[in-house]
Tab-separated table of C-alpha atoms and ligand atoms in Angstrom:
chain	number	residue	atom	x	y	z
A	1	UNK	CA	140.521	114.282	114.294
A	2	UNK	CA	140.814	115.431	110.876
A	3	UNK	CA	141.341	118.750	108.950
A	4	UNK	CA	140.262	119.934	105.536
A	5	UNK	CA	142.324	122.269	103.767
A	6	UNK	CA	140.203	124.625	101.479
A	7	UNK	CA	142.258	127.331	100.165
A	8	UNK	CA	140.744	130.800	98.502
A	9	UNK	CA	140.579	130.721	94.538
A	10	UNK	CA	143.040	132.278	93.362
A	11	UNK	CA	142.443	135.271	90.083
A	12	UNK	CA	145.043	134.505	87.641
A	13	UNK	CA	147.715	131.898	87.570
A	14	UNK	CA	147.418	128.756	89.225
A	15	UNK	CA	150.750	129.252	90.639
A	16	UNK	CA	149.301	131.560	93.106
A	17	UNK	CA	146.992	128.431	94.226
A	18	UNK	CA	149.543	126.328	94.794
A	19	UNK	CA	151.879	128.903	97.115
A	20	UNK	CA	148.327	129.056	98.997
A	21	UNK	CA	147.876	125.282	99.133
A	22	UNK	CA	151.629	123.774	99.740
A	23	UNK	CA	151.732	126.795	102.595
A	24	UNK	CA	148.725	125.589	104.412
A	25	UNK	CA	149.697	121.354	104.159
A	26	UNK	CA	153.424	122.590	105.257
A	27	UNK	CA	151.871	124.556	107.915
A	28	UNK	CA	149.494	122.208	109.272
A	29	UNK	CA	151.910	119.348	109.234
A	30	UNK	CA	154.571	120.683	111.175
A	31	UNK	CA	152.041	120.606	113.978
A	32	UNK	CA	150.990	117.037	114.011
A	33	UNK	CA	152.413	114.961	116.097
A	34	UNK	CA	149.982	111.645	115.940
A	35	UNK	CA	148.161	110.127	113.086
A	36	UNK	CA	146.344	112.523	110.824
A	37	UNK	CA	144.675	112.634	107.788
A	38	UNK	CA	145.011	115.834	106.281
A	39	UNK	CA	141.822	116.216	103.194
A	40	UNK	CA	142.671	118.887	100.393
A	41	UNK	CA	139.590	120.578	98.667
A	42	UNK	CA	141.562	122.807	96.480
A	43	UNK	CA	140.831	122.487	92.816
A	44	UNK	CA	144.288	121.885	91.668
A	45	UNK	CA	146.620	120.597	88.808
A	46	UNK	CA	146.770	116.987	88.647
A	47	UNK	CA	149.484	115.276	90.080
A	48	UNK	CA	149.356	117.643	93.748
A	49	UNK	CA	148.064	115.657	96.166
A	50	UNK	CA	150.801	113.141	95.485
A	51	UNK	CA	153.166	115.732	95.956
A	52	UNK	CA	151.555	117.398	98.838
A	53	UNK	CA	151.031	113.786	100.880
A	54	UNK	CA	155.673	113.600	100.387
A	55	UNK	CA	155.341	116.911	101.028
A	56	UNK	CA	153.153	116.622	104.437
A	57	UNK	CA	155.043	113.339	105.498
A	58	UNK	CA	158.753	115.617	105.183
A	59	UNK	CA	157.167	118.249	107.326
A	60	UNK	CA	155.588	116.690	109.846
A	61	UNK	CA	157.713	115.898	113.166
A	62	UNK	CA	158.893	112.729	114.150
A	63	UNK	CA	156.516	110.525	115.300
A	64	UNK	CA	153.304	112.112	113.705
A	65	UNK	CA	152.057	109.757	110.897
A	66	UNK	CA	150.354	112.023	107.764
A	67	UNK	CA	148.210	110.543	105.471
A	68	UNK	CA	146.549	112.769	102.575
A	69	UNK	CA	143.204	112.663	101.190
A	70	UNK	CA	141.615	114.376	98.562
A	71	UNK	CA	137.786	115.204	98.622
A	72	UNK	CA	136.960	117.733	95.890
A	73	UNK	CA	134.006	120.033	96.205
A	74	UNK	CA	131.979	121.428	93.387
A	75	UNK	CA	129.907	124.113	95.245
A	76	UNK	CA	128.593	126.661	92.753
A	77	UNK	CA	128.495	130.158	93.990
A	78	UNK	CA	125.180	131.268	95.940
A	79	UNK	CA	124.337	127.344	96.339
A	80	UNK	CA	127.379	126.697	98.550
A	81	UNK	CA	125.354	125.077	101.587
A	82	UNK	CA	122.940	123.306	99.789
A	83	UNK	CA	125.410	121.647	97.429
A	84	UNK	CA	127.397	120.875	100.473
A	85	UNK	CA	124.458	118.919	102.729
A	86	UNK	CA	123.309	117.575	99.413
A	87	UNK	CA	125.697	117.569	96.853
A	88	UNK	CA	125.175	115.079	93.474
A	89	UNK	CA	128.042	112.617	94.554
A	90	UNK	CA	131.243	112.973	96.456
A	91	UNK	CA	134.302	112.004	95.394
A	92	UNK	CA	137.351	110.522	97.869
A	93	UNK	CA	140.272	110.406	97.112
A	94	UNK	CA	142.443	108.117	99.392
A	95	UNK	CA	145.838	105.999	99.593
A	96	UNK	CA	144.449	103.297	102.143
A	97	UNK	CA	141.033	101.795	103.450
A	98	UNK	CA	142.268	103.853	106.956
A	99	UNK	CA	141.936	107.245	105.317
A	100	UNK	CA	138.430	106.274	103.367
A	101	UNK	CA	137.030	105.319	106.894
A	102	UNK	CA	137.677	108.389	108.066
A	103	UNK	CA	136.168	109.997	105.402
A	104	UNK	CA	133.317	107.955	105.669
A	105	UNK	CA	132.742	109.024	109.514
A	106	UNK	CA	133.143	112.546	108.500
A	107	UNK	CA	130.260	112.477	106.062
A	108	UNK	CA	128.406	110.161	107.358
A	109	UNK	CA	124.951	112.247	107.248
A	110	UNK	CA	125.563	113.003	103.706
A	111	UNK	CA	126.228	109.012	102.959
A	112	UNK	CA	123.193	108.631	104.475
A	113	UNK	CA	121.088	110.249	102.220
A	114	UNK	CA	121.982	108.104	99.350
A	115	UNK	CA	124.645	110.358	98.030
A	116	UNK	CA	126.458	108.320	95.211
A	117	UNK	CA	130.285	107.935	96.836
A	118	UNK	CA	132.972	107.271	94.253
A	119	UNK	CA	136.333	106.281	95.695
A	120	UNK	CA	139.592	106.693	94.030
A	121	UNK	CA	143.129	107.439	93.673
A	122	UNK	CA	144.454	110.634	94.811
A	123	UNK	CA	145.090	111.780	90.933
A	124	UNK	CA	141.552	110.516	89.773
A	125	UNK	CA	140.044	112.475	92.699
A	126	UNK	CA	141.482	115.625	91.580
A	127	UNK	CA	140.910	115.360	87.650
A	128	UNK	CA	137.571	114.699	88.726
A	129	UNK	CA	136.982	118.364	89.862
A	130	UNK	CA	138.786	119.805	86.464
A	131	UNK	CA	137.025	117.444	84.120
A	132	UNK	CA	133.679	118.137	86.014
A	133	UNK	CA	134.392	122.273	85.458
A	134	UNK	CA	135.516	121.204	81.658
A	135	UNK	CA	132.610	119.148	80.547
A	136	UNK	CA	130.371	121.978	81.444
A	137	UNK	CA	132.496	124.961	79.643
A	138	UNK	CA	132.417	122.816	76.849
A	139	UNK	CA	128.547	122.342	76.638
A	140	UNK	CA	128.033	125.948	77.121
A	141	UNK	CA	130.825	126.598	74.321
A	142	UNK	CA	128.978	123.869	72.102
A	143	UNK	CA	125.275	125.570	72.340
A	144	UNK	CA	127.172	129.297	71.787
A	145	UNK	CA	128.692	127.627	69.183
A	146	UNK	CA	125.046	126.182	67.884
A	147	UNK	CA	123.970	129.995	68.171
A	148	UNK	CA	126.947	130.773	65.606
A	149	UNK	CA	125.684	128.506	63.229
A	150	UNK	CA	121.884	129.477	63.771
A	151	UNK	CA	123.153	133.263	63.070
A	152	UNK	CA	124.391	132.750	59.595
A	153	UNK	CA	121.642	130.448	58.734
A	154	UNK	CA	118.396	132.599	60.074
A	155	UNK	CA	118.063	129.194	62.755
A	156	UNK	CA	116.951	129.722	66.362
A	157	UNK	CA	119.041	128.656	68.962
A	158	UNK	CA	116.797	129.437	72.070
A	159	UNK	CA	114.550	126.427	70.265
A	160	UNK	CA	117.300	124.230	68.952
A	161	UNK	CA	118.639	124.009	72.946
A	162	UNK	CA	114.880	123.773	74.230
A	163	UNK	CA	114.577	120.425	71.489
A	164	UNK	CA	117.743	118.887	72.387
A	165	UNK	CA	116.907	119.191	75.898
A	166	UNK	CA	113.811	116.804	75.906
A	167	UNK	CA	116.797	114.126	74.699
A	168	UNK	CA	117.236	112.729	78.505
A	169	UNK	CA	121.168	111.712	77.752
A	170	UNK	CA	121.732	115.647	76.746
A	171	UNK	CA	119.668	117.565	79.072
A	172	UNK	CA	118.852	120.926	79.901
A	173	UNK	CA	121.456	122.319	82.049
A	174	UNK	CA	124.566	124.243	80.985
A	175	UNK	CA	122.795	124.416	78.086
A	176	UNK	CA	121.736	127.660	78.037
A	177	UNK	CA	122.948	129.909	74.777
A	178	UNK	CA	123.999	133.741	75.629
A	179	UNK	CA	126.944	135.648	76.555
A	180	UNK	CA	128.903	132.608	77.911
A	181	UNK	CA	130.481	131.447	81.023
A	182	UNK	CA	132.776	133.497	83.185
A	183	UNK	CA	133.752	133.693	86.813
A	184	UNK	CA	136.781	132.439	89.212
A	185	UNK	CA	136.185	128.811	87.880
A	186	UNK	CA	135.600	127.578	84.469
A	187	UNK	CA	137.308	129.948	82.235
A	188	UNK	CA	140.595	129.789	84.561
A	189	UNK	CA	139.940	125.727	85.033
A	190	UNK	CA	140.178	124.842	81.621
A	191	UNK	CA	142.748	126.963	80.861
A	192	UNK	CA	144.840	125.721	83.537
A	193	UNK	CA	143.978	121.900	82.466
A	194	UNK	CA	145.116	122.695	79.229
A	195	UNK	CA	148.576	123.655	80.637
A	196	UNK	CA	148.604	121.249	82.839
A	197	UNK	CA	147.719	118.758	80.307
A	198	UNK	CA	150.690	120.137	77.699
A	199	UNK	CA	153.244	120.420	80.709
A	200	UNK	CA	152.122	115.962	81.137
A	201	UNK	CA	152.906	115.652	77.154
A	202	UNK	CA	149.309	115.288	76.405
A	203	UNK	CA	148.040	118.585	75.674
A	204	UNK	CA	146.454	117.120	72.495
A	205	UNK	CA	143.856	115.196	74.241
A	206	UNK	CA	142.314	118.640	75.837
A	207	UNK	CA	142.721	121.099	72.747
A	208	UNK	CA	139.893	121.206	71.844
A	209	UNK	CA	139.348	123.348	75.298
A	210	UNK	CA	141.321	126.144	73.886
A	211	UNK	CA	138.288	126.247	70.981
A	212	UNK	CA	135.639	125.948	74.407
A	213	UNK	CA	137.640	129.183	75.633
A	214	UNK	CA	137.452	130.773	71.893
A	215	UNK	CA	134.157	130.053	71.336
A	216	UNK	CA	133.000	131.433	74.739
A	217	UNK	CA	135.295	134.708	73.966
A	218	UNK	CA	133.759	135.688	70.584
A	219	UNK	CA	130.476	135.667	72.595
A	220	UNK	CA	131.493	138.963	73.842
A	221	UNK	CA	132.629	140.622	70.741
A	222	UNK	CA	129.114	139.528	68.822
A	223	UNK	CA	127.025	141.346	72.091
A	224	UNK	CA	128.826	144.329	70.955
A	225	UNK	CA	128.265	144.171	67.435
A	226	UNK	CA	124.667	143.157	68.308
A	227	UNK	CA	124.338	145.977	70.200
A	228	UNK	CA	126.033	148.118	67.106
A	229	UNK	CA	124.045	147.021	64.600
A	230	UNK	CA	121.103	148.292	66.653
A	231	UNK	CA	122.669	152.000	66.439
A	232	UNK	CA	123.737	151.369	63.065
A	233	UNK	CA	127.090	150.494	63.345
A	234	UNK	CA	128.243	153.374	65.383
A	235	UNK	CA	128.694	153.457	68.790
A	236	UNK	CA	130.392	156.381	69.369
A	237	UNK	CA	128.491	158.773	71.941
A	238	UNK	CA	125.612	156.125	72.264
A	239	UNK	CA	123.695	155.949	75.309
A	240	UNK	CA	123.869	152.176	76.131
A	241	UNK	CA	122.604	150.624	80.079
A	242	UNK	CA	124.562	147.856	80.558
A	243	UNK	CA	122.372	145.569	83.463
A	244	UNK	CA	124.258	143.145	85.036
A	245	UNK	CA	128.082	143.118	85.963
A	246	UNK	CA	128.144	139.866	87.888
A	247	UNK	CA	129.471	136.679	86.221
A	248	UNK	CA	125.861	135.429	86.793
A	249	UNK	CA	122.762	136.043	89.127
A	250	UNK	CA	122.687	135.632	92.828
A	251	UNK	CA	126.540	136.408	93.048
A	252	UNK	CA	128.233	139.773	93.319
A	253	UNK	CA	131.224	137.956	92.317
A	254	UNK	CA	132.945	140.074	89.114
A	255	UNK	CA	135.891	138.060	88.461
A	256	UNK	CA	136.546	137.288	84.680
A	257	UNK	CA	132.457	138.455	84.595
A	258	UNK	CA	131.374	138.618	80.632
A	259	UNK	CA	128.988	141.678	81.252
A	260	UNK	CA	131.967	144.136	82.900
A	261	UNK	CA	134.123	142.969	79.989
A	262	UNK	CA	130.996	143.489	77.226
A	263	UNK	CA	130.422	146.905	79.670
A	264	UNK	CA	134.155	147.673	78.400
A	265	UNK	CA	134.115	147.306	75.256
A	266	UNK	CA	131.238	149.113	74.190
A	267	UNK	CA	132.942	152.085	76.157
A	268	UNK	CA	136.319	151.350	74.177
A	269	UNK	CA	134.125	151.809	71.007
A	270	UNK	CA	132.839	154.919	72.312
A	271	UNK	CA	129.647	154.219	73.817
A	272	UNK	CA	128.486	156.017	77.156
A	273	UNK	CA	127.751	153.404	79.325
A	274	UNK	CA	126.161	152.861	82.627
A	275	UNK	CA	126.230	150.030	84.486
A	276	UNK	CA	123.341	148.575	87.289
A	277	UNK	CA	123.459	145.271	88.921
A	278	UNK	CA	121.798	144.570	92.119
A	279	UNK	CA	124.441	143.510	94.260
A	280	UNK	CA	127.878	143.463	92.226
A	281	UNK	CA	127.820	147.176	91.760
A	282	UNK	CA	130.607	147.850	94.588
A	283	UNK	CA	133.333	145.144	93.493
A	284	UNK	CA	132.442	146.440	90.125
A	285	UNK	CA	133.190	150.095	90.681
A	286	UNK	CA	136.832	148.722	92.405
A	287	UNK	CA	137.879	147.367	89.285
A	288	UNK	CA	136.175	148.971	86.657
A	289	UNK	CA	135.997	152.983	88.430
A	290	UNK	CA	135.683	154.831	85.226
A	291	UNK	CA	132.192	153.543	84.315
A	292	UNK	CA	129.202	155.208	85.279
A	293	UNK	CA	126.813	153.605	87.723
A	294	UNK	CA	123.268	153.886	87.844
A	295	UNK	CA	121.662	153.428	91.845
A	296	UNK	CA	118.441	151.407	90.445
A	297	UNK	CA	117.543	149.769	87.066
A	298	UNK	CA	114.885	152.831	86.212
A	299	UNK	CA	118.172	155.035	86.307
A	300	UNK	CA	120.355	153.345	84.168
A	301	UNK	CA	117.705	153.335	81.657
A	302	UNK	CA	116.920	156.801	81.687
A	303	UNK	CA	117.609	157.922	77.856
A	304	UNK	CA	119.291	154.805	76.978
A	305	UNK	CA	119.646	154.514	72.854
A	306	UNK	CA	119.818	151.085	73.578
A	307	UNK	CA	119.544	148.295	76.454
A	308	UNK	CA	121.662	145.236	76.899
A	309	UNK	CA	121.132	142.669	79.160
A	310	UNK	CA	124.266	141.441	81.064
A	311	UNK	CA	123.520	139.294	83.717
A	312	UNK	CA	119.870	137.242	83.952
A	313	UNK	CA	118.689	138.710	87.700
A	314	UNK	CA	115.377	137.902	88.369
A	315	UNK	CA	114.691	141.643	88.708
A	316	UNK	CA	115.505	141.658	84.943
A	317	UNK	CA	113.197	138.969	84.179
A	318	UNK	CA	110.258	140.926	86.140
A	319	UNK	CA	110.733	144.397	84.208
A	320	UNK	CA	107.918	145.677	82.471
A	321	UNK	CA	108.720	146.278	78.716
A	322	UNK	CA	106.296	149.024	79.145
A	323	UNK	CA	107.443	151.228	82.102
A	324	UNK	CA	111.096	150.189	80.876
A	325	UNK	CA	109.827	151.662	77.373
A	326	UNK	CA	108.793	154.518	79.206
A	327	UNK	CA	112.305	155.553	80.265
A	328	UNK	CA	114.524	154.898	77.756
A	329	UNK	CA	115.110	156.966	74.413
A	330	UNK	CA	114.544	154.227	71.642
A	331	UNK	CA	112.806	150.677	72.628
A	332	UNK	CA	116.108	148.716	71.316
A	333	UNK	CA	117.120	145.742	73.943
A	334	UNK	CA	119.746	143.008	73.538
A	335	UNK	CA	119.159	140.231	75.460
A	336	UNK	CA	122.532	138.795	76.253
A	337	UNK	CA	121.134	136.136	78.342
A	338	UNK	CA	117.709	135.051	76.806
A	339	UNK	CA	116.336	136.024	79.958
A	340	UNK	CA	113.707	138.418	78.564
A	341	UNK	CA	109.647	137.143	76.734
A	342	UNK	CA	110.580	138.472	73.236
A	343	UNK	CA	107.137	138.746	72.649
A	344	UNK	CA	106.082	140.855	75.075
A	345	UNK	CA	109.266	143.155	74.489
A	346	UNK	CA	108.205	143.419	70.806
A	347	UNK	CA	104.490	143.682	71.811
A	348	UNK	CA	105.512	146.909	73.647
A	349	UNK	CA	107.487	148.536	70.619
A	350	UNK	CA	111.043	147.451	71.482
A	351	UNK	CA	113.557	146.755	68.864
A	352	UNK	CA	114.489	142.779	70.525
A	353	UNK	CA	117.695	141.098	69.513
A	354	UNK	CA	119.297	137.719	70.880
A	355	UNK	CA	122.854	136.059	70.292
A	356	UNK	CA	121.959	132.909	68.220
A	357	UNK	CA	118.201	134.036	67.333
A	358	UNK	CA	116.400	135.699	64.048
A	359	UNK	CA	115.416	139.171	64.447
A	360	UNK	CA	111.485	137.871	64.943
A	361	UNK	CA	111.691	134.693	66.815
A	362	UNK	CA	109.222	132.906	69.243
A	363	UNK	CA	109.589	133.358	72.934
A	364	UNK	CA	110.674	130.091	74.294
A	365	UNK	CA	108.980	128.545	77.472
A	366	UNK	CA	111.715	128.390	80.214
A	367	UNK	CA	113.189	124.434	80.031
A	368	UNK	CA	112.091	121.910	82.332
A	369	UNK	CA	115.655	121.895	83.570
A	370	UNK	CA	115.308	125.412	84.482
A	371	UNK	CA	112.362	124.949	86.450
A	372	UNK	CA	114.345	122.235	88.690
A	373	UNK	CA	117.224	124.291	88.883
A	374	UNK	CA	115.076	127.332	90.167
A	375	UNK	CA	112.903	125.194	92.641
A	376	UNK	CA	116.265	123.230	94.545
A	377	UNK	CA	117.908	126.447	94.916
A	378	UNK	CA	114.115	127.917	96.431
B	401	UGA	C1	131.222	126.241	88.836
B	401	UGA	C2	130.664	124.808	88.817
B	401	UGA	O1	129.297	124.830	88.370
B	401	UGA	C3	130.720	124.185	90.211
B	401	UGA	O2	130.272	122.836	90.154
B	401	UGA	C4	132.169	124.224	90.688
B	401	UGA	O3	132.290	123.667	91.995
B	401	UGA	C5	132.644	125.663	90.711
B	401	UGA	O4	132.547	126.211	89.381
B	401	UGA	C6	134.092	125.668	91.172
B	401	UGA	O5	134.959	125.269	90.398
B	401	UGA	O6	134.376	125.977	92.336
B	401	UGA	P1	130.250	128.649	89.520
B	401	UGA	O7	131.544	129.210	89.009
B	401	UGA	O8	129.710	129.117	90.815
B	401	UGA	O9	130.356	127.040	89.648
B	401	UGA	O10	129.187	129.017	88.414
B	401	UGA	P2	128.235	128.224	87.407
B	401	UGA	O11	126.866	128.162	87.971
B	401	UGA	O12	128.878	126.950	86.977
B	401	UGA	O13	128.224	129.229	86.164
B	401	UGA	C7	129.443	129.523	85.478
B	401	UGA	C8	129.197	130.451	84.320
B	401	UGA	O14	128.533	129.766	83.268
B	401	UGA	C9	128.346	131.688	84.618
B	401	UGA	O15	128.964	132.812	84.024
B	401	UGA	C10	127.021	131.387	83.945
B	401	UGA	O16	126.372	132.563	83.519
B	401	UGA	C11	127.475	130.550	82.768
B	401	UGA	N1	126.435	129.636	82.233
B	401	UGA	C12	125.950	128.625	83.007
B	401	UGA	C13	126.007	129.788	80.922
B	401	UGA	O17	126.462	130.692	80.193
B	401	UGA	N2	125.077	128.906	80.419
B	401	UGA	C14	124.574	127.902	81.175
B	401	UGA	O18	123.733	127.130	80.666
B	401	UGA	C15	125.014	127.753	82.506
């Protein structure tokens, strides 16, 4: 018999985390009364599971013999059970051969497949999860950072990702230019590295993380301004739909989501915004009640002085530029997410802009990587 401890992500501090995950090990262990191995899951600050395994072996009564494991997970939201039957590798995290057997049984289908297994120590295991959530910020912060560059220097970044791609040791994924990353995972996992990482005495090693966070931050400011210097310069009483409010498709997830906080700032500046996304529209209106809501993507168009794409949902993608064009009060569109065909946008009249792109650039085919991405999750 063995348990895993998941735990539910926490907003905010990582303190919070932890109360969750040393309550559910003390819990657990102050039933067992034979040999166990308890498996965390929990993304966590380095150094836990060491702490939780004492921990576990304090608790538990007399006689019961505790091991801890650690087997991160690195499910992305909407993909959670196909990146759990098939994930890219797992990870175990173990303090004897006993514990990695056990493991082992436990996912033995998934061993079967081929899945790449990498055991390890119980602090490798968990730095595994934050350096996995950190490498990707940071490639999305380096291509938004690319986009600065192309910005003051008339370059396209849409093409400059699409040619680095082909280079097989850079790839295609998490390399896709726009508003940035948000969500419950990568903006509060680096940050929460980086503390970690001071709090060890080698917060040096990770600054450069703060930049990833910086970097993906001004993101939000230069939508706005985008979308300003398509009213020229003044927001104030603007008709603006903001579509999306999820931190990315297929998720009604809001937390930390770059599109509510865009949504809010272009209100701050005086803007009259409405807000449509297909499924995040209720945990949207909890935290954010004083925006307006449209019920369907034709509505929150309706007399729009400008568009601004949010979050890239496929119902985005399909839009017609002309029934869109149809709707709104001026064919302006800022495509937050290089989700939309510039061509066929400008084609039909509309005013196009993209983060990181001239203001006439070439549509760029959707990457190879893309095309994988879109056909596992199928
Ligand atoms: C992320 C990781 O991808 C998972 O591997 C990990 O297990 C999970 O965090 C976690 O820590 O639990 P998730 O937060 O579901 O998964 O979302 P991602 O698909 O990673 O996207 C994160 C953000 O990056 C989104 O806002 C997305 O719009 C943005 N993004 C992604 C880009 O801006 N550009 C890209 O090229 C890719």
């Amino acid at each position: 018999h063995f348990v895993c401890v998941g735990t539910p992500q926490q907003r905010g501090s990582n303190a919070a985390d932890l109360t969750y995950v040393d309550g559910a090990f003390r819990e657990l262990a102050s039933h067992i009364t034979r040999r166990a191995l308890v498996v965390g899951k929990s993304t966590v600050p380095v150094g836990t599971a060491a702490r939780l395994a004492a921990l576990v072996r304090e608790v538990a009564p007399a006689g019961a013999d505790v091991e801890v494991a650690w087997n991160p997970e690195f499910l992305r939201e909407g993909y959670a059970v196909q990146d759990t039957l098939h994930p890219d590798r797992l990870v175990f995290g173990v303090e004897s051969p006993w514990a990695e057997a056990q493991l082992r049984a436990a996912f033995r289908p998934v061993l079967d497949e081929g899945t790449p297994l990498v055991v390890a120590d119980l602090p490798t295991s968990e730095l595994v999860k934050v350096a996995a959530n950190s490498f990707l910020a940071t490639k999305i912060s380096f291509i938004n950072a690319m986009a600065e560059i192309c910005e003051a220097t008339g370059a396209d970044v849409s093409l400059l990702a699409s040619a680095l791609s082909h280079d097989t040791r850079i790839g295609g994924r998490f390399l896709k230019p726009g508003l940035g990353f948000g969500g419950g995972c990568l903006p509060k996992d680096i940050r929460a590295f980086s503390a970690r990482a001071d709090e060890l005495g080698v917060g040096q090693a990770v600054r450069f993380l703060d930049e990833v966070d910086a970097i993906n931050l001004r993101r939000r400011q230069r939508t706005v301004d985008l979308v300003a210097e398509l009213v020229d310069g003044d927001l104030a009483g603007k008709k603006v739909a903001a579509l999306g409010a999820a931190f990315k498709p297929n998720s009604d997830d809001i937390r930390d989501a770059p599109a509510l906080d865009v949504a809010r700032m272009l209100r701050d500046a005086g803007a009259i915004v409405t807000v449509y996304d297909p499924e995040a529209m209720a945990n949207a209106a909890r935290v954010r009640p004083e925006f307006r809501y449209a019920p369907s993507l034709t509505a929150a168009v309706v007399d729009a002085d400008v568009v601004v794409l949010l979050t890239e949902w496929q119902q985005f993608r399909d839009a017609d530029p002309e029934d869109l064009g149809a709707l709104v009060r001026t064919r302006r569109i800022v495509d937050g997410r290089h989700a939309l065909d510039a061509d066929r946008y400008r084609a039909a009249g509309w005013e196009y802009r993209a983060l990181g792109r001239p203001v006439a650039s070439r549509t760029v085919e959707i990457s190879v990587d893309e095309q994988d991405e879109l056909k596992r999750s199928a």
